[in-house]
Structures are given as C-alpha cells and as structure tokens.
Amino acid sequence: MGTTDIEVRRSRRRRRTVSAYRDNGRTIVLIPARFTRAEEQQWVATMVAKLEKGDQRRRPSDTQLAKRAADLSQRHLGGLAKPSSIRWVTNQNSRWGSCTPADGTIRISARVKGMPSYVLDYVVLHELAHLLAPGHGPEFWSLLESYPRTERARGYLEGVAATAGLDLEDDISDGGEELGEAALDISAGD
C-alpha cells in the first residue's frame, strides 16, 4: 500500500497509545500529538505491517489454504481426506465451497475470505468430508462430529446468508451429487 493511502491523525488527548484501521481503502493511523516525525514514521510502518499481517491471516493464499486443509484433515479426519487440489474461486455465487470427489478437487468461495477462522475451517472441513462421503447423509455428518465449532460456524453462515437475503442449504438441489459433485450451497430465499 502506497503512502498516499495512509492518513495520520494526531490527537492531544491520546497519550501513549497508537492504533490503526482501514477505512474505504485508506489506512488511518492514530498517534499522540506529541510524537516527533521520526516516531510517526516508525509507528506508521509498525501499524501498517500489523494490519497487513492481519489481512494475510484472514485472507490466506491457495498455498496456505492447502496447508490448512491438510492440518484439518489430520486433526479431524485422521488424515484420510487428501484433496488433489484446493483453491479459492471467485465464481461461486451460490456456494460457500464445492468438492468433486471423483478427482479430489475442492474450491472455496472467495466470499469466505475474511470470515472468522472457525468458519473457514468448517467450510474447508465440510468439503474435505465430501472426499470421504460425497452426499449429506448420516455418514457425512458423523465425519464432522469431531469439529467442535460445526454448529457455531453453520449459524454464522446462516446469519450471513440471511443478511444477504439468501437461504443456506445442506442438500444438493441441482443434481450435483449425481454428477459426482458435492457442495455447501446457498440459494435465493423463498
């Protein structure tokens, strides 16, 4: 992010604390008015680095996503779910994620980026479980029992879907199961 995207705000009431946040594509850094220009530069660099680190943690790359999937498979599925690939996609407007068990590919909607990590973990684990049980039957749901935040994550996704005027569905309504594909879907509300 270039320096033109950074705004420094000095405050006489602020004594020791420095904070930063993003606002409409800009980085706002709040510092005490007494700081020298050198202190300002140091703190701006520190706070921008912290924000970028947080952004990376909330928005992992495809490589980080693959590593996360391997870890989740090991912890919750005994390492049995091994996707041939897992990647972020931007063309899933009616799904949080999808899996094609026949070739082991998993796609996670880029809309999940930035959601809490337990929600991302649930979506990834949901798709990993489809590698072992393609449908949404009892065998599939028993695979997810080891993840302690399943219900919380499902509630979060339902809330996001409701806010957007969408319904979250756990069954395959488009016949995808017959084609060897499973997904965590959302569809237009009734």
Short mmCIF file of C-alpha atoms in Angstrom, two decimals:
data_model
loop_
_atom_site.label_atom_id
_atom_site.label_comp_id
_atom_site.label_asym_id
_atom_site.label_seq_id
_atom_site.Cartn_x
_atom_site.Cartn_y
_atom_site.Cartn_z
CA MET A 1 0.00 0.00 0.00
CA GLY A 2 1.48 3.35 -1.01
CA THR A 3 1.99 6.26 1.37
CA THR A 4 -0.81 8.21 -0.36
CA ASP A 5 -3.24 5.64 1.08
CA ILE A 6 -2.16 6.42 4.66
CA GLU A 7 -3.64 9.16 6.80
CA VAL A 8 -2.05 10.05 10.14
CA ARG A 9 -4.29 11.67 12.73
CA ARG A 10 -2.70 13.31 15.75
CA SER A 11 -4.65 13.73 18.96
CA ARG A 12 -3.84 15.84 22.02
CA ARG A 13 -5.98 13.50 24.15
CA ARG A 14 -4.09 10.41 23.05
CA ARG A 15 -1.12 9.99 25.43
CA ARG A 16 0.65 6.69 24.77
CA THR A 17 -1.47 4.50 22.54
CA VAL A 18 -1.22 4.11 18.79
CA SER A 19 -3.92 2.46 16.74
CA ALA A 20 -4.71 1.90 13.08
CA TYR A 21 -7.60 0.72 10.97
CA ARG A 22 -8.75 0.54 7.37
CA ASP A 23 -11.47 2.85 6.07
CA ASN A 24 -12.62 2.78 2.44
CA GLY A 25 -9.26 1.61 1.13
CA ARG A 26 -7.26 4.00 3.30
CA THR A 27 -5.17 3.22 6.35
CA ILE A 28 -5.83 5.57 9.26
CA VAL A 29 -3.12 5.71 11.95
CA LEU A 30 -3.97 7.46 15.24
CA ILE A 31 -1.00 8.76 17.25
CA PRO A 32 -0.38 11.16 20.14
CA ALA A 33 0.14 14.79 19.04
CA ARG A 34 3.50 14.96 20.87
CA PHE A 35 5.18 12.35 18.63
CA THR A 36 8.13 13.56 16.54
CA ARG A 37 8.18 12.98 12.77
CA ALA A 38 10.64 10.11 13.31
CA GLU A 39 8.32 8.48 15.88
CA GLU A 40 5.40 9.00 13.50
CA GLN A 41 7.25 7.25 10.65
CA GLN A 42 8.27 4.39 12.91
CA TRP A 43 4.74 3.86 14.24
CA VAL A 44 3.12 4.18 10.80
CA ALA A 45 5.44 1.46 9.47
CA THR A 46 4.75 -0.74 12.51
CA MET A 47 0.99 -0.34 12.34
CA VAL A 48 0.79 -0.86 8.56
CA ALA A 49 2.82 -4.07 8.97
CA LYS A 50 0.44 -5.26 11.72
CA LEU A 51 -2.61 -4.56 9.57
CA GLU A 52 -1.07 -6.37 6.59
CA LYS A 53 -0.18 -9.37 8.76
CA GLY A 54 -3.77 -9.50 10.00
CA ASP A 55 -5.03 -9.24 6.42
CA GLN A 56 -2.87 -12.19 5.38
CA ARG A 57 -4.07 -14.25 8.34
CA ARG A 58 -7.71 -13.54 7.49
CA ARG A 59 -7.20 -13.96 3.74
CA PRO A 60 -4.89 -16.92 3.22
CA SER A 61 -3.38 -17.79 -0.18
CA ASP A 62 -4.09 -21.03 -2.06
CA THR A 63 -0.87 -22.46 -0.59
CA GLN A 64 -1.92 -21.54 2.94
CA LEU A 65 -5.37 -22.96 2.22
CA ALA A 66 -3.82 -26.30 1.18
CA LYS A 67 -1.73 -26.38 4.35
CA ARG A 68 -4.80 -25.58 6.45
CA ALA A 69 -6.76 -28.35 4.71
CA ALA A 70 -4.00 -30.90 5.39
CA ASP A 71 -3.94 -29.89 9.06
CA LEU A 72 -7.74 -30.09 9.38
CA SER A 73 -7.80 -33.48 7.66
CA GLN A 74 -5.15 -34.77 10.05
CA ARG A 75 -6.83 -33.41 13.19
CA HIS A 76 -10.46 -34.21 12.40
CA LEU A 77 -10.49 -36.91 9.72
CA GLY A 78 -7.46 -38.97 10.66
CA GLY A 79 -5.59 -37.66 7.62
CA LEU A 80 -7.86 -39.67 5.30
CA ALA A 81 -9.13 -36.72 3.22
CA LYS A 82 -6.39 -35.77 0.76
CA PRO A 83 -7.54 -33.35 -1.91
CA SER A 84 -5.63 -33.29 -5.19
CA SER A 85 -6.10 -29.51 -5.11
CA ILE A 86 -7.83 -26.87 -3.05
CA ARG A 87 -8.12 -23.27 -4.16
CA TRP A 88 -10.03 -20.02 -3.80
CA VAL A 89 -12.51 -19.22 -6.57
CA THR A 90 -14.44 -16.07 -7.36
CA ASN A 91 -17.17 -17.63 -9.50
CA GLN A 92 -19.17 -19.32 -6.71
CA ASN A 93 -22.09 -17.03 -6.03
CA SER A 94 -24.44 -19.70 -4.73
CA ARG A 95 -21.98 -21.84 -2.77
CA TRP A 96 -19.54 -21.44 0.11
CA GLY A 97 -17.50 -24.30 -1.31
CA SER A 98 -17.66 -27.31 -3.59
CA CYS A 99 -15.90 -30.62 -4.00
CA THR A 100 -15.57 -33.09 -6.84
CA PRO A 101 -14.77 -36.40 -5.11
CA ALA A 102 -14.03 -38.14 -8.43
CA ASP A 103 -10.88 -36.06 -8.98
CA GLY A 104 -10.33 -34.80 -5.42
CA THR A 105 -10.64 -31.09 -6.19
CA ILE A 106 -12.03 -28.59 -3.72
CA ARG A 107 -13.00 -24.99 -4.42
CA ILE A 108 -13.70 -22.47 -1.67
CA SER A 109 -15.63 -19.29 -2.44
CA ALA A 110 -13.54 -16.16 -2.06
CA ARG A 111 -16.53 -14.76 -0.12
CA VAL A 112 -15.36 -16.90 2.83
CA LYS A 113 -12.08 -14.94 2.97
CA GLY A 114 -12.16 -12.58 5.91
CA MET A 115 -14.73 -14.62 7.83
CA PRO A 116 -13.64 -15.87 11.26
CA SER A 117 -11.11 -18.71 11.11
CA TYR A 118 -13.51 -21.22 12.69
CA VAL A 119 -15.96 -20.57 9.81
CA LEU A 120 -13.26 -21.04 7.17
CA ASP A 121 -12.16 -24.22 8.96
CA TYR A 122 -15.73 -25.54 8.92
CA VAL A 123 -16.20 -24.82 5.19
CA VAL A 124 -12.87 -26.50 4.35
CA LEU A 125 -13.63 -29.45 6.64
CA HIS A 126 -17.12 -29.76 5.12
CA GLU A 127 -15.61 -30.08 1.66
CA LEU A 128 -12.86 -32.44 2.88
CA ALA A 129 -15.54 -34.69 4.36
CA HIS A 130 -17.12 -34.91 0.90
CA LEU A 131 -13.96 -36.67 -0.30
CA LEU A 132 -14.86 -39.47 2.09
CA ALA A 133 -18.67 -39.28 1.92
CA PRO A 134 -20.00 -37.48 -1.19
CA GLY A 135 -23.58 -36.89 -0.01
CA HIS A 136 -25.04 -35.21 3.07
CA GLY A 137 -26.19 -38.41 4.75
CA PRO A 138 -25.51 -39.70 8.27
CA GLU A 139 -22.02 -40.94 7.33
CA PHE A 140 -21.08 -37.45 6.11
CA TRP A 141 -22.36 -35.69 9.26
CA SER A 142 -20.64 -38.21 11.52
CA LEU A 143 -17.33 -37.17 9.93
CA LEU A 144 -17.92 -33.60 11.07
CA GLU A 145 -18.73 -34.54 14.69
CA SER A 146 -15.09 -34.16 15.72
CA TYR A 147 -15.09 -30.45 14.79
CA PRO A 148 -16.33 -28.67 17.93
CA ARG A 149 -17.49 -25.50 16.18
CA THR A 150 -19.69 -27.03 13.47
CA GLU A 151 -22.96 -25.64 14.83
CA ARG A 152 -21.45 -22.22 15.56
CA ALA A 153 -19.98 -21.98 12.05
CA ARG A 154 -23.24 -23.12 10.47
CA GLY A 155 -25.06 -20.45 12.48
CA TYR A 156 -22.61 -17.80 11.30
CA LEU A 157 -23.07 -18.82 7.66
CA GLU A 158 -26.84 -18.87 8.10
CA GLY A 159 -26.64 -15.35 9.51
CA VAL A 160 -24.55 -14.12 6.58
CA ALA A 161 -26.94 -15.78 4.15
CA ALA A 162 -30.00 -14.30 5.91
CA THR A 163 -28.48 -10.83 5.91
CA ALA A 164 -27.84 -11.14 2.18
CA GLY A 165 -31.40 -12.45 1.62
CA LEU A 166 -30.20 -15.99 0.84
CA ASP A 167 -31.00 -19.41 2.33
CA LEU A 168 -28.25 -21.85 3.29
CA GLU A 169 -28.91 -25.39 2.13
CA ASP A 170 -27.06 -28.56 3.06
CA ASP A 171 -28.58 -30.74 0.40
CA ILE A 172 -27.78 -30.85 -3.28
CA SER A 173 -30.67 -29.20 -5.06
CA ASP A 174 -29.14 -29.06 -8.55
CA GLY A 175 -28.46 -32.76 -9.04
CA GLY A 176 -24.74 -32.21 -8.47
CA GLU A 177 -24.49 -35.36 -6.34
CA GLU A 178 -25.34 -37.46 -9.38
CA LEU A 179 -22.52 -35.76 -11.26
CA GLY A 180 -20.07 -36.61 -8.52
CA GLU A 181 -20.01 -33.13 -7.00
CA ALA A 182 -20.97 -32.02 -3.52
CA ALA A 183 -21.23 -28.51 -2.16
CA LEU A 184 -22.19 -26.25 0.70
CA ASP A 185 -24.86 -24.23 -1.10
CA ILE A 186 -26.79 -21.04 -0.68
CA SER A 187 -29.76 -20.20 -2.86
CA ALA A 188 -32.19 -17.34 -3.31
CA GLY A 189 -34.70 -17.07 -0.47
CA ASP A 190 -38.32 -18.04 -0.96
#
